[in-house]
């Protein structure tokens, strides 16, 4: 399998559908669909329009993102948001601490705070943190920055 998570097959309730590709470049979410919507998805899959439920949902999400692209562009222009993946390593944060500067981090996508960044270093150098997407950091660093998350 190519890393795609297949949908759950429990048809007795609103069925949660898990979405994901590879752990390194995606985050799994759960979507609850009503029976009729789920039936439509399954019909499209059985007719070969989509490889599986996850393929359908990823395509639908991408179509909606494209449909609302102007909102994203305007927001990014107003807020100085970094798009994509942004990695913050210990050396970068130590350099900020040495120069007496703090970071206001805004990422649309994936923000990664390296595993070797201590909670104390993170608190000393990160003034605010807003991630639209996913934040990867140690549990200790996430706790240390909890009051700075937007």
GROMACS .gro file of N, CA and C in nm:
model
  450
    1UNK      N    1   0.084  -0.117   0.000
    1UNK     CA    2   0.000   0.000   0.000
    1UNK      C    3   0.089   0.124   0.000
    2UNK      N    4   0.044   0.237  -0.056
    2UNK     CA    5   0.125   0.357  -0.069
    2UNK      C    6   0.121   0.445   0.056
    3UNK      N    7   0.081   0.391   0.169
    3UNK     CA    8   0.077   0.469   0.291
    3UNK      C    9  -0.061   0.529   0.317
    4UNK      N   10  -0.154   0.511   0.228
    4UNK     CA   11  -0.286   0.567   0.245
    4UNK      C   12  -0.365   0.487   0.347
    5UNK      N   13  -0.427   0.556   0.439
    5UNK     CA   14  -0.512   0.491   0.537
    5UNK      C   15  -0.648   0.466   0.474
    6UNK      N   16  -0.690   0.341   0.473
    6UNK     CA   17  -0.822   0.308   0.420
    6UNK      C   18  -0.928   0.351   0.521
    7UNK      N   19  -1.046   0.380   0.472
    7UNK     CA   20  -1.156   0.422   0.558
    7UNK      C   21  -1.204   0.306   0.644
    8UNK      N   22  -1.260   0.340   0.756
    8UNK     CA   23  -1.318   0.238   0.842
    8UNK      C   24  -1.445   0.186   0.779
    9UNK      N   25  -1.475   0.062   0.800
    9UNK     CA   26  -1.586  -0.002   0.732
    9UNK      C   27  -1.710  -0.017   0.820
   10UNK      N   28  -1.713   0.040   0.937
   10UNK     CA   29  -1.828   0.025   1.026
   10UNK      C   30  -1.946   0.103   0.969
   11UNK      N   31  -2.042   0.033   0.913
   11UNK     CA   32  -2.156   0.098   0.849
   11UNK      C   33  -2.273   0.114   0.946
   12UNK      N   34  -2.259   0.074   1.070
   12UNK     CA   35  -2.368   0.079   1.165
   12UNK      C   36  -2.389   0.215   1.228
   13UNK      N   37  -2.298   0.309   1.211
   13UNK     CA   38  -2.305   0.441   1.272
   13UNK      C   39  -2.260   0.542   1.168
   14UNK      N   40  -2.262   0.672   1.207
   14UNK     CA   41  -2.193   0.767   1.121
   14UNK      C   42  -2.050   0.719   1.115
   15UNK      N   43  -1.999   0.700   0.997
   15UNK     CA   44  -1.870   0.635   0.981
   15UNK      C   45  -1.757   0.737   0.982
   16UNK      N   46  -1.663   0.723   1.077
   16UNK     CA   47  -1.546   0.810   1.071
   16UNK      C   48  -1.455   0.764   0.957
   17UNK      N   49  -1.400   0.859   0.884
   17UNK     CA   50  -1.310   0.828   0.775
   17UNK      C   51  -1.174   0.884   0.811
   18UNK      N   52  -1.074   0.802   0.811
   18UNK     CA   53  -0.939   0.846   0.843
   18UNK      C   54  -0.867   0.880   0.714
   19UNK      N   55  -0.797   0.992   0.718
   19UNK     CA   56  -0.726   1.039   0.601
   19UNK      C   57  -0.579   1.048   0.634
   20UNK      N   58  -0.494   1.008   0.541
   20UNK     CA   59  -0.352   1.026   0.564
   20UNK      C   60  -0.273   0.971   0.447
   21UNK      N   61  -0.153   1.019   0.430
   21UNK     CA   62  -0.065   0.962   0.329
   21UNK      C   63   0.054   0.904   0.403
   22UNK      N   64   0.157   0.981   0.424
   22UNK     CA   65   0.272   0.934   0.501
   22UNK      C   66   0.283   1.018   0.626
   23UNK      N   67   0.325   0.954   0.734
   23UNK     CA   68   0.334   1.024   0.862
   23UNK      C   69   0.425   1.146   0.854
   24UNK      N   70   0.527   1.141   0.771
   24UNK     CA   71   0.624   1.251   0.763
   24UNK      C   72   0.565   1.375   0.699
   25UNK      N   73   0.465   1.362   0.612
   25UNK     CA   74   0.416   1.479   0.541
   25UNK      C   75   0.266   1.499   0.550
   26UNK      N   76   0.203   1.438   0.648
   26UNK     CA   77   0.059   1.456   0.662
   26UNK      C   78   0.016   1.433   0.806
   27UNK      N   79  -0.108   1.469   0.833
   27UNK     CA   80  -0.165   1.444   0.964
   27UNK      C   81  -0.299   1.376   0.944
   28UNK      N   82  -0.322   1.275   1.023
   28UNK     CA   83  -0.446   1.199   1.013
   28UNK      C   84  -0.558   1.277   1.081
   29UNK      N   85  -0.675   1.283   1.015
   29UNK     CA   86  -0.793   1.343   1.075
   29UNK      C   87  -0.909   1.246   1.063
   30UNK      N   88  -1.015   1.272   1.135
   30UNK     CA   89  -1.135   1.190   1.128
   30UNK      C   90  -1.250   1.279   1.085
   31UNK      N   91  -1.331   1.230   0.991
   31UNK     CA   92  -1.447   1.303   0.940
   31UNK      C   93  -1.568   1.214   0.959
   32UNK      N   94  -1.673   1.267   1.020
   32UNK     CA   95  -1.797   1.192   1.033
   32UNK      C   96  -1.891   1.231   0.921
   33UNK      N   97  -1.940   1.133   0.848
   33UNK     CA   98  -2.033   1.155   0.738
   33UNK      C   99  -2.164   1.084   0.766
   34UNK      N  100  -2.272   1.144   0.721
   34UNK     CA  101  -2.401   1.078   0.730
   34UNK      C  102  -2.408   0.963   0.630
   35UNK      N  103  -2.508   0.879   0.647
   35UNK     CA  104  -2.522   0.758   0.564
   35UNK      C  105  -2.535   0.790   0.416
   36UNK      N  106  -2.613   0.890   0.381
   36UNK     CA  107  -2.636   0.921   0.239
   36UNK      C  108  -2.508   0.973   0.175
   37UNK      N  109  -2.438   1.066   0.244
   37UNK     CA  110  -2.312   1.118   0.189
   37UNK      C  111  -2.211   1.005   0.174
   38UNK      N  112  -2.201   0.921   0.275
   38UNK     CA  113  -2.109   0.809   0.269
   38UNK      C  114  -2.145   0.715   0.154
   39UNK      N  115  -2.273   0.693   0.134
   39UNK     CA  116  -2.317   0.609   0.022
   39UNK      C  117  -2.274   0.667  -0.112
   40UNK      N  118  -2.285   0.800  -0.126
   40UNK     CA  119  -2.240   0.864  -0.250
   40UNK      C  120  -2.091   0.845  -0.271
   41UNK      N  121  -2.014   0.861  -0.163
   41UNK     CA  122  -1.868   0.841  -0.172
   41UNK      C  123  -1.839   0.698  -0.215
   42UNK      N  124  -1.902   0.601  -0.148
   42UNK     CA  125  -1.879   0.460  -0.182
   42UNK      C  126  -1.919   0.429  -0.325
   43UNK      N  127  -2.027   0.490  -0.374
   43UNK     CA  128  -2.069   0.469  -0.512
   43UNK      C  129  -1.962   0.519  -0.609
   44UNK      N  130  -1.911   0.638  -0.583
   44UNK     CA  131  -1.806   0.694  -0.671
   44UNK      C  132  -1.680   0.608  -0.668
   45UNK      N  133  -1.647   0.554  -0.551
   45UNK     CA  134  -1.531   0.464  -0.541
   45UNK      C  135  -1.558   0.336  -0.619
   46UNK      N  136  -1.677   0.279  -0.602
   46UNK     CA  137  -1.707   0.152  -0.670
   46UNK      C  138  -1.714   0.169  -0.822
   47UNK      N  139  -1.746   0.290  -0.867
   47UNK     CA  140  -1.751   0.318  -1.011
   47UNK      C  141  -1.614   0.355  -1.067
   48UNK      N  142  -1.513   0.360  -0.982
   48UNK     CA  143  -1.377   0.387  -1.028
   48UNK      C  144  -1.341   0.533  -1.040
   49UNK      N  145  -1.429   0.623  -0.995
   49UNK     CA  146  -1.398   0.766  -1.003
   49UNK      C  147  -1.285   0.804  -0.906
   50UNK      N  148  -1.275   0.729  -0.796
   50UNK     CA  149  -1.171   0.750  -0.695
   50UNK      C  150  -1.117   0.615  -0.653
   51UNK      N  151  -0.992   0.613  -0.610
   51UNK     CA  152  -0.928   0.487  -0.570
   51UNK      C  153  -0.988   0.434  -0.440
   52UNK      N  154  -1.024   0.523  -0.349
   52UNK     CA  155  -1.079   0.484  -0.219
   52UNK      C  156  -1.140   0.608  -0.155
   53UNK      N  157  -1.196   0.591  -0.038
   53UNK     CA  158  -1.260   0.703   0.032
   53UNK      C  159  -1.161   0.816   0.060
   54UNK      N  160  -1.042   0.779   0.102
   54UNK     CA  161  -0.941   0.881   0.133
   54UNK      C  162  -0.907   0.965   0.010
   55UNK      N  163  -0.895   0.901  -0.104
   55UNK     CA  164  -0.868   0.972  -0.229
   55UNK      C  165  -0.978   1.072  -0.259
   56UNK      N  166  -1.104   1.032  -0.241
   56UNK     CA  167  -1.217   1.121  -0.263
   56UNK      C  168  -1.208   1.242  -0.170
   57UNK      N  169  -1.185   1.218  -0.041
   57UNK     CA  170  -1.185   1.327   0.056
   57UNK      C  171  -1.067   1.422   0.034
   58UNK      N  172  -0.949   1.368   0.005
   58UNK     CA  173  -0.834   1.455  -0.025
   58UNK      C  174  -0.865   1.544  -0.145
   59UNK      N  175  -0.927   1.486  -0.248
   59UNK     CA  176  -0.961   1.563  -0.367
   59UNK      C  177  -1.063   1.672  -0.333
   60UNK      N  178  -1.163   1.638  -0.253
   60UNK     CA  179  -1.264   1.737  -0.214
   60UNK      C  180  -1.201   1.851  -0.134
   61UNK      N  181  -1.112   1.818  -0.043
   61UNK     CA  182  -1.045   1.920   0.037
   61UNK      C  183  -0.962   2.012  -0.052
   62UNK      N  184  -0.885   1.954  -0.143
   62UNK     CA  185  -0.802   2.035  -0.234
   62UNK      C  186  -0.889   2.126  -0.321
   63UNK      N  187  -1.003   2.075  -0.367
   63UNK     CA  188  -1.093   2.156  -0.449
   63UNK      C  189  -1.147   2.275  -0.370
   64UNK      N  190  -1.181   2.254  -0.244
   64UNK     CA  191  -1.231   2.364  -0.161
   64UNK      C  192  -1.120   2.465  -0.131
   65UNK      N  193  -1.000   2.418  -0.109
   65UNK     CA  194  -0.887   2.509  -0.087
   65UNK      C  195  -0.865   2.595  -0.212
   66UNK      N  196  -0.868   2.533  -0.328
   66UNK     CA  197  -0.852   2.608  -0.453
   66UNK      C  198  -0.967   2.707  -0.472
   67UNK      N  199  -1.088   2.664  -0.438
   67UNK     CA  200  -1.206   2.750  -0.452
   67UNK      C  201  -1.194   2.876  -0.366
   68UNK      N  202  -1.131   2.865  -0.251
   68UNK     CA  203  -1.117   2.977  -0.158
   68UNK      C  204  -0.976   3.036  -0.157
   69UNK      N  205  -0.902   3.019  -0.265
   69UNK     CA  206  -0.762   3.063  -0.271
   69UNK      C  207  -0.746   3.213  -0.247
   70UNK      N  208  -0.843   3.294  -0.291
   70UNK     CA  209  -0.832   3.438  -0.269
   70UNK      C  210  -0.831   3.473  -0.121
   71UNK      N  211  -0.911   3.405  -0.041
   71UNK     CA  212  -0.913   3.430   0.103
   71UNK      C  213  -0.776   3.399   0.162
   72UNK      N  214  -0.717   3.287   0.121
   72UNK     CA  215  -0.585   3.250   0.170
   72UNK      C  216  -0.480   3.353   0.131
   73UNK      N  217  -0.480   3.393   0.004
   73UNK     CA  218  -0.382   3.493  -0.043
   73UNK      C  219  -0.395   3.623   0.035
   74UNK      N  220  -0.516   3.671   0.055
   74UNK     CA  221  -0.538   3.796   0.128
   74UNK      C  222  -0.491   3.785   0.272
   75UNK      N  223  -0.520   3.674   0.335
   75UNK     CA  224  -0.481   3.655   0.475
   75UNK      C  225  -0.329   3.648   0.488
   76UNK      N  226  -0.265   3.575   0.399
   76UNK     CA  227  -0.118   3.563   0.402
   76UNK      C  228  -0.055   3.700   0.381
   77UNK      N  229  -0.110   3.780   0.291
   77UNK     CA  230  -0.056   3.913   0.265
   77UNK      C  231  -0.071   4.003   0.388
   78UNK      N  232  -0.182   3.992   0.459
   78UNK     CA  233  -0.207   4.075   0.578
   78UNK      C  234  -0.124   4.033   0.697
   79UNK      N  235  -0.099   3.904   0.714
   79UNK     CA  236  -0.045   3.853   0.839
   79UNK      C  237   0.100   3.807   0.835
   80UNK      N  238   0.167   3.815   0.724
   80UNK     CA  239   0.306   3.768   0.714
   80UNK      C  240   0.320   3.625   0.763
   81UNK      N  241   0.252   3.535   0.698
   81UNK     CA  242   0.252   3.393   0.733
   81UNK      C  243   0.349   3.320   0.641
   82UNK      N  244   0.426   3.228   0.698
   82UNK     CA  245   0.512   3.143   0.618
   82UNK      C  246   0.431   3.024   0.570
   83UNK      N  247   0.441   2.993   0.441
   83UNK     CA  248   0.367   2.883   0.382
   83UNK      C  249   0.454   2.759   0.371
   84UNK      N  250   0.395   2.643   0.398
   84UNK     CA  251   0.467   2.517   0.381
   84UNK      C  252   0.521   2.466   0.512
   85UNK      N  253   0.640   2.410   0.507
   85UNK     CA  254   0.702   2.356   0.627
   85UNK      C  255   0.811   2.450   0.676
   86UNK      N  256   0.813   2.476   0.806
   86UNK     CA  257   0.917   2.561   0.864
   86UNK      C  258   0.976   2.488   0.984
   87UNK      N  259   1.108   2.471   0.983
   87UNK     CA  260   1.179   2.400   1.089
   87UNK      C  261   1.256   2.501   1.173
   88UNK      N  262   1.240   2.490   1.305
   88UNK     CA  263   1.313   2.574   1.399
   88UNK      C  264   1.406   2.485   1.478
   89UNK      N  265   1.536   2.502   1.457
   89UNK     CA  266   1.636   2.420   1.524
   89UNK      C  267   1.697   2.490   1.643
   90UNK      N  268   1.769   2.413   1.722
   90UNK     CA  269   1.832   2.467   1.841
   90UNK      C  270   1.929   2.580   1.807
   91UNK      N  271   2.008   2.563   1.702
   91UNK     CA  272   2.107   2.666   1.667
   91UNK      C  273   2.039   2.799   1.633
   92UNK      N  274   1.929   2.793   1.559
   92UNK     CA  275   1.856   2.915   1.522
   92UNK      C  276   1.801   2.985   1.646
   93UNK      N  277   1.743   2.905   1.738
   93UNK     CA  278   1.686   2.965   1.859
   93UNK      C  279   1.794   3.016   1.953
   94UNK      N  280   1.907   2.947   1.961
   94UNK     CA  281   2.018   2.996   2.044
   94UNK      C  282   2.074   3.126   1.988
   95UNK      N  283   2.080   3.137   1.855
   95UNK     CA  284   2.125   3.262   1.793
   95UNK      C  285   2.029   3.376   1.825
   96UNK      N  286   1.901   3.349   1.824
   96UNK     CA  287   1.802   3.452   1.860
   96UNK      C  288   1.820   3.494   2.005
   97UNK      N  289   1.839   3.396   2.093
   97UNK     CA  290   1.859   3.429   2.235
   97UNK      C  291   1.986   3.512   2.253
   98UNK      N  292   2.093   3.476   2.183
   98UNK     CA  293   2.220   3.550   2.195
   98UNK      C  294   2.207   3.694   2.148
   99UNK      N  295   2.125   3.714   2.045
   99UNK     CA  296   2.108   3.850   1.993
   99UNK      C  297   1.998   3.928   2.066
  100UNK      N  298   1.931   3.862   2.160
  100UNK     CA  299   1.827   3.930   2.238
  100UNK      C  300   1.696   3.949   2.163
  101UNK      N  301   1.674   3.872   2.059
  101UNK     CA  302   1.550   3.884   1.983
  101UNK      C  303   1.456   3.767   2.016
  102UNK      N  304   1.329   3.793   1.996
  102UNK     CA  305   1.231   3.685   2.011
  102UNK      C  306   1.156   3.670   1.880
  103UNK      N  307   1.099   3.553   1.861
  103UNK     CA  308   1.032   3.521   1.735
  103UNK      C  309   0.880   3.520   1.753
  104UNK      N  310   0.811   3.578   1.656
  104UNK     CA  311   0.667   3.565   1.642
  104UNK      C  312   0.647   3.472   1.524
  105UNK      N  313   0.614   3.349   1.553
  105UNK     CA  314   0.607   3.245   1.450
  105UNK      C  315   0.464   3.234   1.400
  106UNK      N  316   0.449   3.240   1.267
  106UNK     CA  317   0.320   3.220   1.201
  106UNK      C  318   0.343   3.130   1.082
  107UNK      N  319   0.284   3.012   1.084
  107UNK     CA  320   0.303   2.914   0.977
  107UNK      C  321   0.169   2.860   0.932
  108UNK      N  322   0.150   2.854   0.801
  108UNK     CA  323   0.037   2.785   0.742
  108UNK      C  324   0.095   2.660   0.679
  109UNK      N  325   0.076   2.548   0.743
  109UNK     CA  326   0.134   2.422   0.698
  109UNK      C  327   0.185   2.344   0.817
  110UNK      N  328   0.315   2.322   0.821
  110UNK     CA  329   0.376   2.243   0.928
  110UNK      C  330   0.489   2.323   0.991
  111UNK      N  331   0.481   2.342   1.123
  111UNK     CA  332   0.589   2.403   1.199
  111UNK      C  333   0.652   2.294   1.284
  112UNK      N  334   0.783   2.282   1.275
  112UNK     CA  335   0.856   2.181   1.351
  112UNK      C  336   0.957   2.251   1.441
  113UNK      N  337   0.947   2.222   1.569
  113UNK     CA  338   1.049   2.268   1.664
  113UNK      C  339   1.132   2.145   1.698
  114UNK      N  340   1.259   2.152   1.668
  114UNK     CA  341   1.348   2.035   1.677
  114UNK      C  342   1.343   1.970   1.815
  115UNK      N  343   1.368   1.840   1.814
  115UNK     CA  344   1.362   1.761   1.937
  115UNK      C  345   1.467   1.804   2.039
  116UNK      N  346   1.578   1.864   1.993
  116UNK     CA  347   1.683   1.905   2.087
  116UNK      C  348   1.662   2.046   2.143
  117UNK      N  349   1.547   2.107   2.115
  117UNK     CA  350   1.514   2.238   2.172
  117UNK      C  351   1.451   2.215   2.309
  118UNK      N  352   1.511   2.275   2.410
  118UNK     CA  353   1.458   2.259   2.546
  118UNK      C  354   1.338   2.351   2.567
  119UNK      N  355   1.252   2.317   2.662
  119UNK     CA  356   1.140   2.406   2.694
  119UNK      C  357   1.187   2.546   2.734
  120UNK      N  358   1.298   2.555   2.808
  120UNK     CA  359   1.350   2.686   2.850
  120UNK      C  360   1.395   2.768   2.729
  121UNK      N  361   1.463   2.706   2.634
  121UNK     CA  362   1.507   2.778   2.514
  121UNK      C  363   1.385   2.823   2.433
  122UNK      N  364   1.286   2.739   2.420
  122UNK     CA  365   1.165   2.775   2.346
  122UNK      C  366   1.097   2.896   2.411
  123UNK      N  367   1.081   2.893   2.543
  123UNK     CA  368   1.015   3.005   2.612
  123UNK      C  369   1.096   3.133   2.602
  124UNK      N  370   1.228   3.121   2.603
  124UNK     CA  371   1.314   3.240   2.597
  124UNK      C  372   1.313   3.306   2.460
  125UNK      N  373   1.282   3.230   2.356
  125UNK     CA  374   1.299   3.283   2.220
  125UNK      C  375   1.170   3.294   2.138
  126UNK      N  376   1.064   3.227   2.178
  126UNK     CA  377   0.940   3.229   2.100
  126UNK      C  378   0.836   3.311   2.176
  127UNK      N  379   0.808   3.432   2.124
  127UNK     CA  380   0.713   3.522   2.190
  127UNK      C  381   0.569   3.482   2.161
  128UNK      N  382   0.543   3.436   2.038
  128UNK     CA  383   0.409   3.392   2.001
  128UNK      C  384   0.419   3.285   1.895
  129UNK      N  385   0.317   3.202   1.888
  129UNK     CA  386   0.318   3.089   1.796
  129UNK      C  387   0.177   3.066   1.743
  130UNK      N  388   0.162   3.081   1.612
  130UNK     CA  389   0.034   3.055   1.547
  130UNK      C  390   0.059   2.959   1.431
  131UNK      N  391   0.000   2.842   1.438
  131UNK     CA  392   0.018   2.742   1.334
  131UNK      C  393  -0.119   2.703   1.281
  132UNK      N  394  -0.139   2.728   1.153
  132UNK     CA  395  -0.259   2.683   1.084
  132UNK      C  396  -0.218   2.558   1.009
  133UNK      N  397  -0.245   2.446   1.068
  133UNK     CA  398  -0.200   2.318   1.014
  133UNK      C  399  -0.156   2.231   1.128
  134UNK      N  400  -0.027   2.206   1.138
  134UNK     CA  401   0.021   2.114   1.241
  134UNK      C  402   0.152   2.164   1.302
  135UNK      N  403   0.162   2.146   1.433
  135UNK     CA  404   0.284   2.178   1.507
  135UNK      C  405   0.344   2.048   1.556
  136UNK      N  406   0.472   2.027   1.524
  136UNK     CA  407   0.545   1.912   1.576
  136UNK      C  408   0.653   1.965   1.670
  137UNK      N  409   0.639   1.927   1.795
  137UNK     CA  410   0.735   1.964   1.898
  137UNK      C  411   0.719   1.863   2.010
  138UNK      N  412   0.818   1.857   2.097
  138UNK     CA  413   0.808   1.765   2.209
  138UNK      C  414   0.692   1.808   2.298
  139UNK      N  415   0.634   1.713   2.371
  139UNK     CA  416   0.526   1.750   2.463
  139UNK      C  417   0.570   1.857   2.564
  140UNK      N  418   0.695   1.851   2.608
  140UNK     CA  419   0.745   1.950   2.705
  140UNK      C  420   0.751   2.089   2.644
  141UNK      N  421   0.794   2.100   2.518
  141UNK     CA  422   0.799   2.230   2.451
  141UNK      C  423   0.658   2.281   2.426
  142UNK      N  424   0.567   2.194   2.387
  142UNK     CA  425   0.428   2.237   2.367
  142UNK      C  426   0.369   2.291   2.497
  143UNK      N  427   0.396   2.222   2.608
  143UNK     CA  428   0.347   2.272   2.738
  143UNK      C  429   0.410   2.407   2.772
  144UNK      N  430   0.540   2.421   2.746
  144UNK     CA  431   0.609   2.546   2.778
  144UNK      C  432   0.555   2.664   2.696
  145UNK      N  433   0.505   2.637   2.577
  145UNK     CA  434   0.455   2.744   2.489
  145UNK      C  435   0.303   2.755   2.489
  146UNK      N  436   0.236   2.679   2.572
  146UNK     CA  437   0.088   2.673   2.570
  146UNK      C  438   0.025   2.812   2.583
  147UNK      N  439   0.081   2.898   2.665
  147UNK     CA  440   0.022   3.031   2.683
  147UNK      C  441   0.055   3.126   2.568
  148UNK      N  442   0.137   3.083   2.474
  148UNK     CA  443   0.176   3.168   2.360
  148UNK      C  444   0.113   3.120   2.229
  149UNK      N  445   0.043   3.009   2.235
  149UNK     CA  446  -0.025   2.956   2.117
  149UNK      C  447  -0.150   3.036   2.088
  150UNK      N  448  -0.169   3.065   1.961
  150UNK     CA  449  -0.291   3.133   1.919
  150UNK      C  450  -0.378   3.038   1.845
   0.00000   0.00000   0.00000
